[in-house]
PDB file of C-alpha atoms in Angstrom:
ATOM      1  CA  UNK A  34       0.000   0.000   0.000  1.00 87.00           C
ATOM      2  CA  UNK A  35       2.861   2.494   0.911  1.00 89.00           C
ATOM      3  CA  UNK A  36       4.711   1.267  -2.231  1.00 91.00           C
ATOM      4  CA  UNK A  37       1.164   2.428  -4.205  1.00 91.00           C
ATOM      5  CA  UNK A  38       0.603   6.311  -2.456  1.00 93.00           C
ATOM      6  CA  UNK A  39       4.611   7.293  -3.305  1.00 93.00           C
ATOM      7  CA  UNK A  40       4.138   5.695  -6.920  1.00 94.00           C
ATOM      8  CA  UNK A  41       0.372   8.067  -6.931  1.00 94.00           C
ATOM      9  CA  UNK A  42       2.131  11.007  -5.346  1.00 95.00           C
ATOM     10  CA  UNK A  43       4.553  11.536  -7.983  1.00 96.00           C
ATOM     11  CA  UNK A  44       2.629  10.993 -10.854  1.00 96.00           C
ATOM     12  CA  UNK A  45       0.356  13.324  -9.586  1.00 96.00           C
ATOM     13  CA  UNK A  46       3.384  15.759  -8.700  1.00 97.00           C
ATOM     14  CA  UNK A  47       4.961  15.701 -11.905  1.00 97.00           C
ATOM     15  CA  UNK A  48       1.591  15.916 -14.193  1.00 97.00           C
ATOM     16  CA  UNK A  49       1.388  19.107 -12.064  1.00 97.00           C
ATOM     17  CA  UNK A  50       4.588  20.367 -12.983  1.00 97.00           C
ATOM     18  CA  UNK A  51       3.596  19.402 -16.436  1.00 97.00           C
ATOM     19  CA  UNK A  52       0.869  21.315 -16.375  1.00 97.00           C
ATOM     20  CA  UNK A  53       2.440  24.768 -14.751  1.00 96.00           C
ATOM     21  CA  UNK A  54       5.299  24.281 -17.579  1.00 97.00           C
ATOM     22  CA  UNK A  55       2.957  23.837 -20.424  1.00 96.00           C
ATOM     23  CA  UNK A  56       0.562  26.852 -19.042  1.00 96.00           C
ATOM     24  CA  UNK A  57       2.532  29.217 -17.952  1.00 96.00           C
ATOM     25  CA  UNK A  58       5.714  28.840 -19.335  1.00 96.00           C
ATOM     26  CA  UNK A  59       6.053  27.009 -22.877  1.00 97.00           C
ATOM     27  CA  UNK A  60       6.225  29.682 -25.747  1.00 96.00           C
ATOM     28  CA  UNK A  61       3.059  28.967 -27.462  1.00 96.00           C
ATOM     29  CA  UNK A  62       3.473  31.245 -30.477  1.00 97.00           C
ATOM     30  CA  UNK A  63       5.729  34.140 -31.921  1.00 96.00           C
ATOM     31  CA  UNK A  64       5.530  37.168 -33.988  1.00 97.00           C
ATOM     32  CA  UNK A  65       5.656  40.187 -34.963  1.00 97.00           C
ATOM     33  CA  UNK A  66       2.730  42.960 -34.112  1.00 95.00           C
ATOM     34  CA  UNK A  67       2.637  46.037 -36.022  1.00 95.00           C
ATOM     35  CA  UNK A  68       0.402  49.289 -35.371  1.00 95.00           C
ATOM     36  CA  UNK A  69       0.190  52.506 -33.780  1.00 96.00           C
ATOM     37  CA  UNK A  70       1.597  52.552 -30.392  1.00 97.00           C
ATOM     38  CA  UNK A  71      -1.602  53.559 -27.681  1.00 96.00           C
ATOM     39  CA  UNK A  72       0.365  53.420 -24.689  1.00 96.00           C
ATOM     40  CA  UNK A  73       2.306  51.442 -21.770  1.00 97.00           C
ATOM     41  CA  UNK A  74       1.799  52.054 -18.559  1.00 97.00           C
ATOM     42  CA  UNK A  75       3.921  50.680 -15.482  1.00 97.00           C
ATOM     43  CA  UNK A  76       0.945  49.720 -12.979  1.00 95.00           C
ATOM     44  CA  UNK A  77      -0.091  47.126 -10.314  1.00 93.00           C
ATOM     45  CA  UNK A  78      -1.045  46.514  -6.791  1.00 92.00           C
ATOM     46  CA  UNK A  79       1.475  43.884  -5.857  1.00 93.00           C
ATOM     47  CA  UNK A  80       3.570  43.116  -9.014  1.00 94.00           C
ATOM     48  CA  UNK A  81       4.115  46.446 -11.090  1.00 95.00           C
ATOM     49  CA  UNK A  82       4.472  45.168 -14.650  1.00 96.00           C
ATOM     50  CA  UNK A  83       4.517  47.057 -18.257  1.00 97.00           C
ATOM     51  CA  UNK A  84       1.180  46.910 -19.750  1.00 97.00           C
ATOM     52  CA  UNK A  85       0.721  48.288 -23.607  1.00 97.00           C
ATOM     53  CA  UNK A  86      -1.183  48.604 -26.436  1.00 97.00           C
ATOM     54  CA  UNK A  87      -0.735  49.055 -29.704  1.00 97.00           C
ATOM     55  CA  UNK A  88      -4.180  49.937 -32.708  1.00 95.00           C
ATOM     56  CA  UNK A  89      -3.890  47.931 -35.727  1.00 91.00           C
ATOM     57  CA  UNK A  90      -6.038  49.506 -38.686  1.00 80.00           C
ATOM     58  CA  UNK A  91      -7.177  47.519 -41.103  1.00 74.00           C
ATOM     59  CA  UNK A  92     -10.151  46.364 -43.636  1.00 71.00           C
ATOM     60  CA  UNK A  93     -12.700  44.069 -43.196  1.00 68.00           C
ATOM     61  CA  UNK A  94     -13.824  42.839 -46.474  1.00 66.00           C
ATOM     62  CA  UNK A  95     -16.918  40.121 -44.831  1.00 68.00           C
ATOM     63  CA  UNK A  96     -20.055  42.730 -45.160  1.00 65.00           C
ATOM     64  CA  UNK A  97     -20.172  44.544 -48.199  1.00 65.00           C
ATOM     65  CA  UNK A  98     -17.959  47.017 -49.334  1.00 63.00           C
ATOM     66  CA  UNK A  99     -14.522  47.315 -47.671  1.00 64.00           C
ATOM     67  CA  UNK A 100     -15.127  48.666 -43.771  1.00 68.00           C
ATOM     68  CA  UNK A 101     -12.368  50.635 -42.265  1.00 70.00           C
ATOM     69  CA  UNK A 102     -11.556  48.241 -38.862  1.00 73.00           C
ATOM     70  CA  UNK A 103      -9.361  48.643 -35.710  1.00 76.00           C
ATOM     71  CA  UNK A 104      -7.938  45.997 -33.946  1.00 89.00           C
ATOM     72  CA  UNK A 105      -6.081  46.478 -30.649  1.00 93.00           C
ATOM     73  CA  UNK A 106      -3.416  44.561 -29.226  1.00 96.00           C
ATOM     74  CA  UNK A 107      -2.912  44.204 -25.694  1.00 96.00           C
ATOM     75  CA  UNK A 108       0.631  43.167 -24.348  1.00 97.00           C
ATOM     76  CA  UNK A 109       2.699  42.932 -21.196  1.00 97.00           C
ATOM     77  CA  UNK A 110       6.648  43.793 -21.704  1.00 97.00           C
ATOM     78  CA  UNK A 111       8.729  42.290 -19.133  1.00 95.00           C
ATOM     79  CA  UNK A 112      12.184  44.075 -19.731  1.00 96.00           C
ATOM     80  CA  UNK A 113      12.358  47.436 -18.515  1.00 96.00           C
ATOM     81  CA  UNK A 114      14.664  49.054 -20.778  1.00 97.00           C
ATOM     82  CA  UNK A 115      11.834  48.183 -24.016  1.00 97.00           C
ATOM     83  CA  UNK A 116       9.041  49.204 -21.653  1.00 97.00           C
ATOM     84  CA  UNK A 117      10.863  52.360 -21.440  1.00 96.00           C
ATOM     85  CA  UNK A 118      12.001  52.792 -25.017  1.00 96.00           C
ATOM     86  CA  UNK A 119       8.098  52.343 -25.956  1.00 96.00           C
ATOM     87  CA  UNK A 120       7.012  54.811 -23.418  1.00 95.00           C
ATOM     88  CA  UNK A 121       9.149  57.819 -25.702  1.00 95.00           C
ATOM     89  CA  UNK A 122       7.214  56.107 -28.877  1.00 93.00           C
ATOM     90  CA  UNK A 123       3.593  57.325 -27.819  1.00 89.00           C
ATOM     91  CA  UNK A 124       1.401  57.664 -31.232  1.00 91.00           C
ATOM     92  CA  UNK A 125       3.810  56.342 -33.400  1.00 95.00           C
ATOM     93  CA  UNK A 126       4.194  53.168 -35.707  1.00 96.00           C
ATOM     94  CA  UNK A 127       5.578  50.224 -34.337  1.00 97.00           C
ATOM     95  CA  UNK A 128       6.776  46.621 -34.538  1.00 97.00           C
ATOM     96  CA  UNK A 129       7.186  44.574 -32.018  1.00 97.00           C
ATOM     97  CA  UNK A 130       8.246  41.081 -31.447  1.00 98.00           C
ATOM     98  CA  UNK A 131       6.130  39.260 -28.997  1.00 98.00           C
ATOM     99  CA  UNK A 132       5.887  35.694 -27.550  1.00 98.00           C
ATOM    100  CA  UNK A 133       2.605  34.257 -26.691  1.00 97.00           C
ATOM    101  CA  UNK A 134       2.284  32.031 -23.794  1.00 97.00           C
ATOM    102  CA  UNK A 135      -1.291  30.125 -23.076  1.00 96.00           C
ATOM    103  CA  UNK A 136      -1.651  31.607 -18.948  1.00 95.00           C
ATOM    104  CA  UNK A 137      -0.154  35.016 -17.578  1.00 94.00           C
ATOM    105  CA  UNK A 138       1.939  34.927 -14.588  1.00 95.00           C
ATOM    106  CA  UNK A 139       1.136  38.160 -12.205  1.00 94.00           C
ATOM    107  CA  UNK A 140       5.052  38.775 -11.970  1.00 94.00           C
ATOM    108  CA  UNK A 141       4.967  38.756 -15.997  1.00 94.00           C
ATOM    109  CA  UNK A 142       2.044  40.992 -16.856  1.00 94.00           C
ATOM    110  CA  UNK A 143      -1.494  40.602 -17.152  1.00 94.00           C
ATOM    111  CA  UNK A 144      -1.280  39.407 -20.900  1.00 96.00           C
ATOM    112  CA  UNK A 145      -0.650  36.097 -22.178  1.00 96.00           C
ATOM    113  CA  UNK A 146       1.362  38.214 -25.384  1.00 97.00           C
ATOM    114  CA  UNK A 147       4.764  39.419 -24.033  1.00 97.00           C
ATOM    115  CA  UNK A 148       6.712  42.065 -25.992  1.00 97.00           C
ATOM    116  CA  UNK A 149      10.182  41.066 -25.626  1.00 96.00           C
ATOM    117  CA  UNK A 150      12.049  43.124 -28.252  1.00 97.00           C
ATOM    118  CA  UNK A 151      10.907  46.229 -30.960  1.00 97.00           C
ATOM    119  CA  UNK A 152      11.779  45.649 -34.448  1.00 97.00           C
ATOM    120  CA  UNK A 153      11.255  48.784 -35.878  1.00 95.00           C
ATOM    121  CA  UNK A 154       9.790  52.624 -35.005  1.00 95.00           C
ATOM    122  CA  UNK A 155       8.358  54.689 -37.378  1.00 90.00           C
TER     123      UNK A 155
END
């Protein structure tokens, strides 16, 4: 019976560590983002992290006629030097490289898309 719980135990221990890994910290997807940079802010209760934003114009061609669309994208920037190059980039075009994970982490931002380098400013 003993033999049994430890064999249990760490199954279920390491199909938890599984998990955490897979949600919280295996890179999902990577890109680039371009738009017009909204904002970032540096705000939080307990963690202060780098929160951003960034309009992406763009048509959508579904309904008739071609329709003038916005899409935002909302990101969390964990290296403080970028969060503070994007702050002096306010209203201006942008491209950033991001990495999406599939769960945020409240030291890492409040966005599952972290910008972790910008590839061009316009």
């Amino acid at each position: 019976m003993r033999k049994f719980l430890v064999i249990l135990s760490t199954v279920v221990v390491l199909a938890l560590a599984a998990f955490v890994y897979f949600k919280f910290y295996f890179v999902f997807g990577e890109g680039v983002k371009a738009g017009e940079l909204n904002f970032v802010v540096y705000k939080g209760y307990m963690f202060k992290t780098y929160e951003g934003k960034i309009i992406q114009a763009g048509y959508n061609a579904k309904n008739k006629g071609a329709v003038v669309q916005s899409y935002e994208f909302e990101f969390s920037v964990t290296d403080p030097e970028v969060a503070d190059s994007l702050m002096r980039c306010g209203g201006r075009q942008v491209e950033l490289h991001y990495k999406e994970y599939l769960g945020s982490l409240p030291w890492r931002g409040m966005q599952v898309y972290v910008v972790d380098s910008i590839v061009s400013v316009k």
